[in-house]
Amino acid sequence: MLTAINQFHKRMDLNTIRKETRGCTDKIFLNSAGSSLVSDAVFDQVINILTEEAQIGGYALAYANQQGVDEFYIETAKLLNCAPENISFQNSATDAYAKAISSIEFKAGDVILTTDDDYISNQISFLSLKKRFGIEIIRAGNLANGDLDLVAFEELVKQHQPKLVALTHIPTSSGLVQAAAEVGAICRKYNCWYLVDACQSVGQLVVDVKEIGCDFLAATGRKFLRGPRGTGFLFVADRALEAGLAPLVIDMIGGDWSSVDHYTLQPTAKRFEFWESSLAGRLGLKEAVKYANQLGMANIEKYNTDLMSHFRNQLKTVKGLNLQDWGSKVSNILTFTMDHHTTEEIAAHLRTHDVYFSIAFAGSAMIDFPKKNIESAIRLSPHYFNTAEELEKVVAILDF
Ligand SMILES: Cc1ncc(COP(=O)(O)O)c(C=O)c1O
C-alpha cells in the first residue's frame, strides 16, 4: 500500500504541493472538512486583490478584473463537467442551497424525499418549508451496512412522486459516500427535481454533474476545494433553467427590470446570483478551482482513496479505537470513538500533539449517531497535501 501511495506522491508531486501550502508543515492539519488550508496561489490572489482594492476601490477593481471573473465560470464548469452558463457564484453552500430550494414552488402536500444522512441545515430548511407550506418530508432508510437503500428509495419515489429529491453526497459527520448517480437515475426516470449537496465531495473526489444527473448542485469554497471562506457555487442544469426556475428573491443580476411592472430573467445560472460579493473571494475561489483542475480531480481522488484506505487499515490496529464510518464507499472524512477515552480526552490529547481536527456532535447527526449509539466523535479529514507518514504519526499518537 505504501508503495502505491508513494507512486502517487510522484504523480501528485507532494513536495511541490506541500511547499505551496504554507500552513501544512508546522502541524498535522486534518480538518479539510471544516475549513482547509489554502494554496499559495489562492493566498496571493486574495492579498493582491485586496491590495488593489485599497488603491482603486471596489468598482474600478471589478472592471479591471473582469477576465478573472469570467475564468471562475470556465474553471468551475470544467471541474463539474458542464457549461459555464450552468454555474453561479454563491457566498456559501447554504446560500446556494437556499436559492435552489426557493426556486421550487412548493404547495401543501408536496413531498421532499431525502435521507437520514442529509446535512443538519438542509433538514432544518425542510422543516421550515413544512411549517410554512405544509409539505411532507420523507426520509429513505439505509441498508444494514449503512448504504442508502436504493430499492426502497425507488419505491418511495414511485409511491409519493416527490416534488424534490434532496441528497447530501457526503454527510458532514460521517465518511459515507451516498449513491448520488444512482439516485439521479431514479430522479430522471420519475422526473423529479434533484438537488445535491456536494459541499464535502467537491474538491475531494470527481464530481460530474452529467454522471450524477442532478438539477442543482451546491458547494462551498473553503473545504476540500481549498478556497477562501465566504465563497461557494451553485450548478443549475439546463432543464431547470429552461423550465424557468429562479430563486424567490431575485436582484438586478438575476433579472432585468424590463418595464415598470415587469422583469426578465437572466437566461443563465447567473439568475441565482446576487450582485454584491467579495471580488477577492471570487477570484480566490477561481484560483482554488484552477489548482484542483491542474492537479486533476481523478489524480486527487486516487491519492485520497489510497491514503485513506492505508489510514483506516492502520487505525484498525489501535486497541479500543472504533471507526464510526458506515457504508460500502467511504471518503476522506473519518470519524471515530475510543473505548477508554471520551471525545474530550481524545481532543485534548490530539491538541497537545498539534493535530488539527474537529468534533462531530449528535446535534448535527440527529438520526445517524443514535443508530451508532454515540453522542460525539472525533472527525479527521485529511486531504491530498497530507502524507502517509503524517497519518502514521497520528496512528501512533492515538495509541495512548
Ligand atoms: C454536507 C454539508 N453541507 C453543507 C454545509 C454548509 O456549508 P456552508 O457553511 O458553506 O454553507 C456543510 C458544512 O459543514 C456540510 O458539511
Short mmCIF file of C-alpha atoms and ligand atoms in Angstrom, two decimals:
data_model
loop_
_atom_site.label_atom_id
_atom_site.label_comp_id
_atom_site.label_asym_id
_atom_site.label_seq_id
_atom_site.Cartn_x
_atom_site.Cartn_y
_atom_site.Cartn_z
CA MET A 1 0.00 0.00 0.00
CA LEU A 2 2.76 2.41 0.93
CA THR A 3 4.42 1.78 -2.42
CA ALA A 4 1.20 2.70 -4.21
CA ILE A 5 0.89 5.88 -2.17
CA ASN A 6 4.47 6.86 -2.90
CA GLN A 7 3.84 6.30 -6.58
CA PHE A 8 1.02 8.81 -6.40
CA HIS A 9 3.25 11.11 -4.36
CA LYS A 10 5.28 11.39 -7.57
CA ARG A 11 2.27 11.79 -9.78
CA MET A 12 0.82 14.39 -7.44
CA ASP A 13 4.23 16.00 -6.75
CA LEU A 14 3.67 16.14 -2.99
CA ASN A 15 6.87 18.11 -2.39
CA THR A 16 5.66 20.99 -4.51
CA ILE A 17 2.09 20.76 -3.21
CA ARG A 18 3.35 20.94 0.39
CA LYS A 19 5.75 23.78 -0.42
CA GLU A 20 2.78 25.67 -1.87
CA THR A 21 0.69 25.06 1.27
CA ARG A 22 2.24 27.31 3.86
CA GLY A 23 0.10 26.01 6.74
CA CYS A 24 0.88 22.33 6.41
CA THR A 25 4.42 21.92 7.70
CA ASP A 26 4.34 23.00 11.36
CA LYS A 27 1.36 20.87 12.37
CA ILE A 28 -0.67 17.89 11.17
CA PHE A 29 -3.66 19.54 9.59
CA LEU A 30 -6.61 17.14 9.33
CA ASN A 31 -9.59 19.47 9.09
CA SER A 32 -10.27 19.98 5.39
CA ALA A 33 -13.91 19.02 6.01
CA GLY A 34 -14.12 22.06 8.30
CA SER A 35 -12.08 24.72 6.57
CA SER A 36 -8.95 23.63 4.70
CA LEU A 37 -5.59 25.29 4.10
CA VAL A 38 -5.45 27.49 1.00
CA SER A 39 -2.63 27.12 -1.51
CA ASP A 40 -0.19 29.99 -2.05
CA ALA A 41 -1.89 30.71 -5.37
CA VAL A 42 -5.16 31.40 -3.53
CA PHE A 43 -3.44 33.31 -0.75
CA ASP A 44 -1.51 35.55 -3.18
CA GLN A 45 -4.58 36.19 -5.29
CA VAL A 46 -6.69 37.30 -2.32
CA ILE A 47 -3.93 39.53 -0.91
CA ASN A 48 -3.17 41.07 -4.31
CA ILE A 49 -6.82 41.83 -5.00
CA LEU A 50 -7.34 43.39 -1.57
CA THR A 51 -4.20 45.48 -2.07
CA GLU A 52 -5.50 46.68 -5.44
CA GLU A 53 -8.92 47.36 -3.92
CA ALA A 54 -7.34 49.59 -1.28
CA GLN A 55 -5.79 51.64 -4.12
CA ILE A 56 -8.65 51.96 -6.61
CA GLY A 57 -11.87 50.98 -4.83
CA GLY A 58 -14.14 48.00 -5.42
CA TYR A 59 -15.90 49.13 -8.61
CA ALA A 60 -12.79 50.02 -10.63
CA LEU A 61 -11.29 46.81 -9.30
CA ALA A 62 -14.20 44.76 -10.67
CA TYR A 63 -13.87 46.50 -14.06
CA ALA A 64 -10.13 45.79 -14.20
CA ASN A 65 -10.56 42.11 -13.28
CA GLN A 66 -13.46 41.06 -15.49
CA GLN A 67 -11.36 38.40 -17.20
CA GLY A 68 -10.61 36.73 -13.87
CA VAL A 69 -14.30 36.73 -13.02
CA ASP A 70 -15.12 35.08 -16.37
CA GLU A 71 -12.44 32.47 -15.69
CA PHE A 72 -14.23 31.48 -12.47
CA TYR A 73 -17.18 30.19 -14.52
CA ILE A 74 -14.93 28.44 -17.05
CA GLU A 75 -12.80 26.67 -14.41
CA THR A 76 -15.81 25.66 -12.29
CA ALA A 77 -17.62 24.32 -15.36
CA LYS A 78 -14.52 22.27 -16.17
CA LEU A 79 -14.45 20.93 -12.61
CA LEU A 80 -18.07 19.75 -12.78
CA ASN A 81 -18.24 18.78 -16.49
CA CYS A 82 -20.84 21.32 -17.59
CA ALA A 83 -21.01 24.67 -19.41
CA PRO A 84 -20.02 28.00 -17.77
CA GLU A 85 -23.64 29.09 -18.24
CA ASN A 86 -24.71 26.46 -15.69
CA ILE A 87 -22.56 27.95 -12.91
CA SER A 88 -23.45 30.69 -10.44
CA PHE A 89 -21.22 32.15 -7.75
CA GLN A 90 -22.59 31.96 -4.19
CA ASN A 91 -21.35 33.03 -0.76
CA SER A 92 -21.56 29.54 0.76
CA ALA A 93 -23.08 26.12 0.18
CA THR A 94 -26.04 27.10 2.36
CA ASP A 95 -26.57 30.24 0.29
CA ALA A 96 -26.53 28.11 -2.87
CA TYR A 97 -28.85 25.51 -1.35
CA ALA A 98 -31.36 28.08 -0.09
CA LYS A 99 -31.60 29.73 -3.50
CA ALA A 100 -32.11 26.37 -5.23
CA ILE A 101 -34.84 25.33 -2.79
CA SER A 102 -36.57 28.68 -3.07
CA SER A 103 -36.91 28.19 -6.83
CA ILE A 104 -39.32 25.31 -6.39
CA GLU A 105 -42.98 26.24 -5.99
CA PHE A 106 -43.97 24.08 -3.05
CA LYS A 107 -47.60 23.77 -2.05
CA ALA A 108 -49.33 21.87 0.74
CA GLY A 109 -48.95 18.12 0.38
CA ASP A 110 -45.83 18.26 -1.83
CA VAL A 111 -43.18 15.77 -0.81
CA ILE A 112 -39.43 16.26 -0.29
CA LEU A 113 -37.69 12.91 -0.33
CA THR A 114 -34.35 12.95 1.45
CA THR A 115 -32.12 10.67 3.53
CA ASP A 116 -31.24 10.08 7.17
CA ASP A 117 -27.74 11.39 6.40
CA ASP A 118 -28.61 14.74 4.88
CA TYR A 119 -26.97 17.83 6.36
CA ILE A 120 -28.34 19.48 9.51
CA SER A 121 -29.11 22.86 7.88
CA ASN A 122 -30.87 21.18 4.95
CA GLN A 123 -33.03 19.19 7.37
CA ILE A 124 -33.90 22.42 9.22
CA SER A 125 -34.81 24.07 5.89
CA PHE A 126 -37.16 21.19 5.05
CA LEU A 127 -38.81 21.57 8.46
CA SER A 128 -39.18 25.30 7.85
CA LEU A 129 -40.85 24.58 4.48
CA LYS A 130 -43.12 22.10 6.21
CA LYS A 131 -44.14 24.77 8.75
CA ARG A 132 -44.81 27.40 6.10
CA PHE A 133 -46.26 25.40 3.20
CA GLY A 134 -47.44 22.14 4.76
CA ILE A 135 -45.10 19.98 2.69
CA GLU A 136 -44.30 16.42 3.73
CA ILE A 137 -40.74 15.24 4.46
CA ILE A 138 -39.92 11.60 3.79
CA ARG A 139 -36.52 10.11 4.63
CA ALA A 140 -35.37 6.99 2.85
CA GLY A 141 -33.73 4.39 5.08
CA ASN A 142 -30.34 2.69 4.93
CA LEU A 143 -29.29 -0.89 4.44
CA ALA A 144 -27.70 -2.71 7.38
CA ASN A 145 -24.22 -1.70 6.12
CA GLY A 146 -25.12 2.00 6.15
CA ASP A 147 -25.64 2.46 2.40
CA LEU A 148 -28.78 4.17 1.18
CA ASP A 149 -31.42 1.53 0.38
CA LEU A 150 -31.86 2.26 -3.34
CA VAL A 151 -34.66 -0.27 -3.87
CA ALA A 152 -36.69 1.30 -1.08
CA PHE A 153 -35.73 4.72 -2.42
CA GLU A 154 -37.20 3.97 -5.85
CA GLU A 155 -40.35 2.59 -4.22
CA LEU A 156 -40.75 5.84 -2.25
CA VAL A 157 -40.31 7.88 -5.43
CA LYS A 158 -42.92 5.77 -7.22
CA GLN A 159 -45.35 5.95 -4.34
CA HIS A 160 -45.00 9.65 -3.39
CA GLN A 161 -43.85 11.33 -6.61
CA PRO A 162 -41.74 13.84 -4.67
CA LYS A 163 -41.56 17.41 -5.88
CA LEU A 164 -37.91 17.40 -4.80
CA VAL A 165 -35.32 14.75 -4.08
CA ALA A 166 -32.53 16.12 -1.86
CA LEU A 167 -29.33 14.19 -1.25
CA THR A 168 -26.18 15.08 0.64
CA HIS A 169 -23.36 13.41 -1.29
CA ILE A 170 -21.02 13.13 1.74
CA PRO A 171 -22.52 13.88 5.15
CA THR A 172 -20.72 16.27 7.49
CA SER A 173 -20.37 13.81 10.37
CA SER A 174 -19.55 10.50 8.71
CA GLY A 175 -17.35 9.22 5.92
CA LEU A 176 -20.23 7.70 3.98
CA VAL A 177 -20.38 8.47 0.24
CA GLN A 178 -24.01 8.37 -0.86
CA ALA A 179 -25.00 6.93 -4.26
CA ALA A 180 -25.60 10.27 -5.99
CA ALA A 181 -25.59 8.94 -9.57
CA GLU A 182 -27.90 6.02 -8.78
CA VAL A 183 -30.36 8.41 -7.11
CA GLY A 184 -30.00 10.70 -10.14
CA ALA A 185 -31.01 7.87 -12.46
CA ILE A 186 -34.17 7.31 -10.37
CA CYS A 187 -34.97 11.04 -10.47
CA ARG A 188 -34.61 11.13 -14.23
CA LYS A 189 -36.82 8.04 -14.62
CA TYR A 190 -39.62 9.55 -12.49
CA ASN A 191 -39.00 13.15 -13.45
CA CYS A 192 -38.50 14.89 -10.10
CA TRP A 193 -36.26 17.83 -9.30
CA TYR A 194 -32.97 16.66 -7.84
CA LEU A 195 -30.81 18.81 -5.54
CA VAL A 196 -27.39 17.54 -4.45
CA ASP A 197 -25.43 18.96 -1.53
CA ALA A 198 -21.86 18.35 -2.70
CA CYS A 199 -20.29 20.59 -0.04
CA GLN A 200 -17.99 17.83 1.24
CA SER A 201 -17.37 16.00 -2.04
CA VAL A 202 -16.35 18.80 -4.42
CA GLY A 203 -12.56 19.07 -4.38
CA GLN A 204 -12.22 15.71 -2.66
CA LEU A 205 -13.37 13.39 -5.45
CA VAL A 206 -14.54 13.61 -9.04
CA VAL A 207 -17.97 15.24 -9.10
CA ASP A 208 -19.51 15.07 -12.57
CA VAL A 209 -22.95 16.65 -12.82
CA LYS A 210 -23.73 14.78 -16.04
CA GLU A 211 -22.99 11.46 -14.41
CA ILE A 212 -24.98 12.43 -11.30
CA GLY A 213 -27.91 13.71 -13.36
CA CYS A 214 -28.83 16.46 -10.89
CA ASP A 215 -30.77 19.67 -11.49
CA PHE A 216 -28.92 21.58 -8.79
CA LEU A 217 -25.61 21.01 -7.04
CA ALA A 218 -24.43 23.20 -4.16
CA ALA A 219 -20.85 23.51 -2.93
CA THR A 220 -18.65 25.63 -0.73
CA GLY A 221 -15.17 27.07 -1.38
CA ARG A 222 -13.38 26.63 1.92
CA LYS A 223 -13.43 22.86 2.44
CA PHE A 224 -11.85 20.28 0.12
CA LEU A 225 -11.58 22.85 -2.69
CA ARG A 226 -9.21 24.89 -0.50
CA GLY A 227 -10.73 28.23 -1.44
CA PRO A 228 -11.34 31.30 0.75
CA ARG A 229 -14.16 31.46 3.28
CA GLY A 230 -17.37 33.18 2.19
CA THR A 231 -17.38 31.55 -1.24
CA GLY A 232 -19.32 28.78 -2.95
CA PHE A 233 -21.25 27.97 -6.08
CA LEU A 234 -24.45 26.50 -7.41
CA PHE A 235 -24.74 24.39 -10.56
CA VAL A 236 -28.10 24.71 -12.31
CA ALA A 237 -28.92 22.28 -15.12
CA ASP A 238 -30.35 23.41 -18.47
CA ARG A 239 -33.57 21.52 -17.60
CA ALA A 240 -34.13 23.76 -14.58
CA LEU A 241 -33.19 26.95 -16.46
CA GLU A 242 -35.44 26.10 -19.41
CA ALA A 243 -38.33 25.36 -17.03
CA GLY A 244 -37.92 28.95 -15.76
CA LEU A 245 -36.84 28.02 -12.23
CA ALA A 246 -35.45 31.04 -10.41
CA PRO A 247 -34.90 31.95 -6.77
CA LEU A 248 -37.79 33.54 -4.90
CA VAL A 249 -35.79 36.70 -4.33
CA ILE A 250 -34.08 37.98 -7.47
CA ASP A 251 -31.90 41.04 -7.76
CA MET A 252 -30.59 43.10 -10.68
CA ILE A 253 -28.06 40.44 -11.62
CA GLY A 254 -30.66 37.68 -11.74
CA GLY A 255 -33.14 39.74 -13.71
CA ASP A 256 -33.56 42.85 -15.89
CA TRP A 257 -36.22 45.36 -14.84
CA SER A 258 -37.62 45.49 -18.36
CA SER A 259 -40.58 47.82 -17.68
CA VAL A 260 -42.12 49.31 -14.53
CA ASP A 261 -44.19 46.20 -13.79
CA HIS A 262 -42.06 43.53 -15.41
CA TYR A 263 -38.69 41.87 -15.27
CA THR A 264 -37.00 39.27 -17.44
CA LEU A 265 -34.79 36.53 -16.07
CA GLN A 266 -31.14 36.06 -16.94
CA PRO A 267 -31.00 33.09 -19.30
CA THR A 268 -28.05 31.53 -17.46
CA ALA A 269 -27.49 30.24 -13.92
CA LYS A 270 -26.46 33.80 -13.03
CA ARG A 271 -30.14 34.34 -12.29
CA PHE A 272 -29.29 32.60 -8.99
CA GLU A 273 -26.62 35.17 -8.06
CA PHE A 274 -26.84 38.40 -6.14
CA TRP A 275 -24.99 41.45 -7.36
CA GLU A 276 -22.85 42.00 -4.29
CA SER A 277 -19.92 39.74 -3.50
CA SER A 278 -16.29 39.96 -2.48
CA LEU A 279 -14.07 40.08 -5.56
CA ALA A 280 -11.12 38.82 -3.52
CA GLY A 281 -13.27 35.84 -2.54
CA ARG A 282 -14.48 35.17 -6.07
CA LEU A 283 -11.03 35.34 -7.60
CA GLY A 284 -9.55 33.37 -4.72
CA LEU A 285 -12.12 30.64 -5.38
CA LYS A 286 -11.26 30.78 -9.09
CA GLU A 287 -7.61 30.10 -8.21
CA ALA A 288 -8.61 27.22 -5.92
CA VAL A 289 -10.72 25.57 -8.63
CA LYS A 290 -7.97 26.12 -11.20
CA TYR A 291 -5.45 24.49 -8.85
CA ALA A 292 -7.70 21.42 -8.44
CA ASN A 293 -8.22 21.25 -12.21
CA GLN A 294 -4.47 21.47 -12.84
CA LEU A 295 -3.74 18.64 -10.41
CA GLY A 296 -6.65 16.73 -11.95
CA MET A 297 -9.59 15.60 -9.83
CA ALA A 298 -9.06 11.95 -10.87
CA ASN A 299 -5.47 12.12 -9.52
CA ILE A 300 -6.65 13.81 -6.32
CA GLU A 301 -9.38 11.20 -5.81
CA LYS A 302 -6.99 8.32 -6.41
CA TYR A 303 -4.40 9.71 -4.00
CA ASN A 304 -7.06 10.39 -1.37
CA THR A 305 -8.53 6.90 -1.73
CA ASP A 306 -5.15 5.21 -1.26
CA LEU A 307 -4.18 7.50 1.61
CA MET A 308 -7.44 6.91 3.48
CA SER A 309 -7.51 3.18 2.93
CA HIS A 310 -3.99 3.00 4.41
CA PHE A 311 -5.03 5.25 7.33
CA ARG A 312 -8.20 3.29 8.09
CA ASN A 313 -6.31 -0.02 8.00
CA GLN A 314 -3.70 1.31 10.40
CA LEU A 315 -6.28 2.74 12.80
CA LYS A 316 -7.97 -0.67 12.95
CA THR A 317 -4.85 -1.92 14.75
CA VAL A 318 -5.25 0.63 17.59
CA LYS A 319 -6.77 -1.17 20.57
CA GLY A 320 -10.13 0.24 21.69
CA LEU A 321 -10.48 2.59 18.70
CA ASN A 322 -13.83 2.30 16.91
CA LEU A 323 -14.15 3.62 13.39
CA GLN A 324 -17.67 5.02 13.06
CA ASP A 325 -17.99 5.39 9.29
CA TRP A 326 -20.55 3.02 7.82
CA GLY A 327 -21.18 2.25 4.16
CA SER A 328 -19.56 0.39 1.27
CA LYS A 329 -17.89 3.55 -0.03
CA VAL A 330 -16.18 5.87 2.44
CA SER A 331 -14.35 9.13 2.00
CA ASN A 332 -11.74 11.49 3.47
CA ILE A 333 -13.99 12.15 6.43
CA LEU A 334 -13.08 9.72 9.17
CA THR A 335 -14.94 9.58 12.47
CA PHE A 336 -14.04 7.51 15.50
CA THR A 337 -14.59 6.99 19.20
CA MET A 338 -12.45 5.15 21.76
CA ASP A 339 -13.47 2.68 24.44
CA HIS A 340 -11.26 4.09 27.18
CA HIS A 341 -11.24 7.79 26.38
CA THR A 342 -14.03 10.34 26.00
CA THR A 343 -14.18 12.56 22.94
CA GLU A 344 -12.94 15.48 25.07
CA GLU A 345 -9.95 13.44 26.30
CA ILE A 346 -9.00 12.42 22.76
CA ALA A 347 -9.40 16.03 21.62
CA ALA A 348 -7.11 17.31 24.38
CA HIS A 349 -4.53 14.63 23.55
CA LEU A 350 -4.55 15.46 19.82
CA ARG A 351 -4.21 19.17 20.58
CA THR A 352 -1.07 18.59 22.64
CA HIS A 353 0.43 16.91 19.56
CA ASP A 354 -0.53 19.75 17.17
CA VAL A 355 -3.05 17.66 15.29
CA TYR A 356 -5.88 19.78 13.83
CA PHE A 357 -9.29 18.09 13.71
CA SER A 358 -12.91 18.71 14.64
CA ILE A 359 -15.59 17.08 16.75
CA ALA A 360 -18.91 15.86 15.35
CA PHE A 361 -21.82 16.06 17.80
CA ALA A 362 -25.17 14.25 17.74
CA GLY A 363 -26.92 17.61 17.19
CA SER A 364 -25.59 17.52 13.61
CA ALA A 365 -26.24 13.82 13.17
CA MET A 366 -29.63 13.53 14.84
CA ILE A 367 -30.53 10.29 13.02
CA ASP A 368 -27.11 8.77 12.32
CA PHE A 369 -25.46 8.96 15.77
CA PRO A 370 -28.29 7.31 17.75
CA LYS A 371 -28.11 4.38 15.27
CA LYS A 372 -24.40 4.13 16.15
CA ASN A 373 -25.17 4.63 19.81
CA ILE A 374 -22.73 7.56 20.12
CA GLU A 375 -23.14 11.19 21.14
CA SER A 376 -19.99 12.57 19.59
CA ALA A 377 -16.96 11.50 17.58
CA ILE A 378 -13.59 12.87 16.59
CA ARG A 379 -13.61 13.84 12.92
CA LEU A 380 -10.33 13.71 10.98
CA SER A 381 -10.39 14.88 7.39
CA PRO A 382 -7.01 14.55 5.65
CA HIS A 383 -6.54 15.81 2.10
CA TYR A 384 -4.02 15.35 -0.68
CA PHE A 385 -1.44 17.68 0.91
CA ASN A 386 -1.21 15.21 3.80
CA THR A 387 1.25 12.32 3.63
CA ALA A 388 1.06 8.69 4.72
CA GLU A 389 3.89 9.47 7.15
CA GLU A 390 1.85 12.17 8.89
CA LEU A 391 -1.08 9.80 9.26
CA GLU A 392 1.19 7.08 10.63
CA LYS A 393 2.27 9.60 13.29
CA VAL A 394 -1.37 10.20 14.16
CA VAL A 395 -1.95 6.46 14.49
CA ALA A 396 0.96 6.28 16.96
CA ILE A 397 -0.37 9.34 18.87
CA LEU A 398 -3.78 7.67 19.19
CA ASP A 399 -2.30 4.55 20.68
CA PHE A 400 -2.42 6.00 24.20
C1 LIG B 1 -22.58 18.40 3.96
C2 LIG B 1 -22.57 19.87 4.20
N1 LIG B 1 -23.46 20.64 3.55
C3 LIG B 1 -23.49 21.97 3.71
C4 LIG B 1 -22.62 22.59 4.57
C5 LIG B 1 -22.72 24.08 4.75
O1 LIG B 1 -21.71 24.73 4.06
P1 LIG B 1 -21.53 26.32 4.21
O2 LIG B 1 -21.08 26.54 5.62
O3 LIG B 1 -20.54 26.70 3.18
O4 LIG B 1 -22.86 26.92 3.97
C6 LIG B 1 -21.67 21.85 5.27
C7 LIG B 1 -20.73 22.50 6.19
O5 LIG B 1 -20.11 21.88 7.02
C8 LIG B 1 -21.64 20.44 5.07
O6 LIG B 1 -20.77 19.67 5.73
#
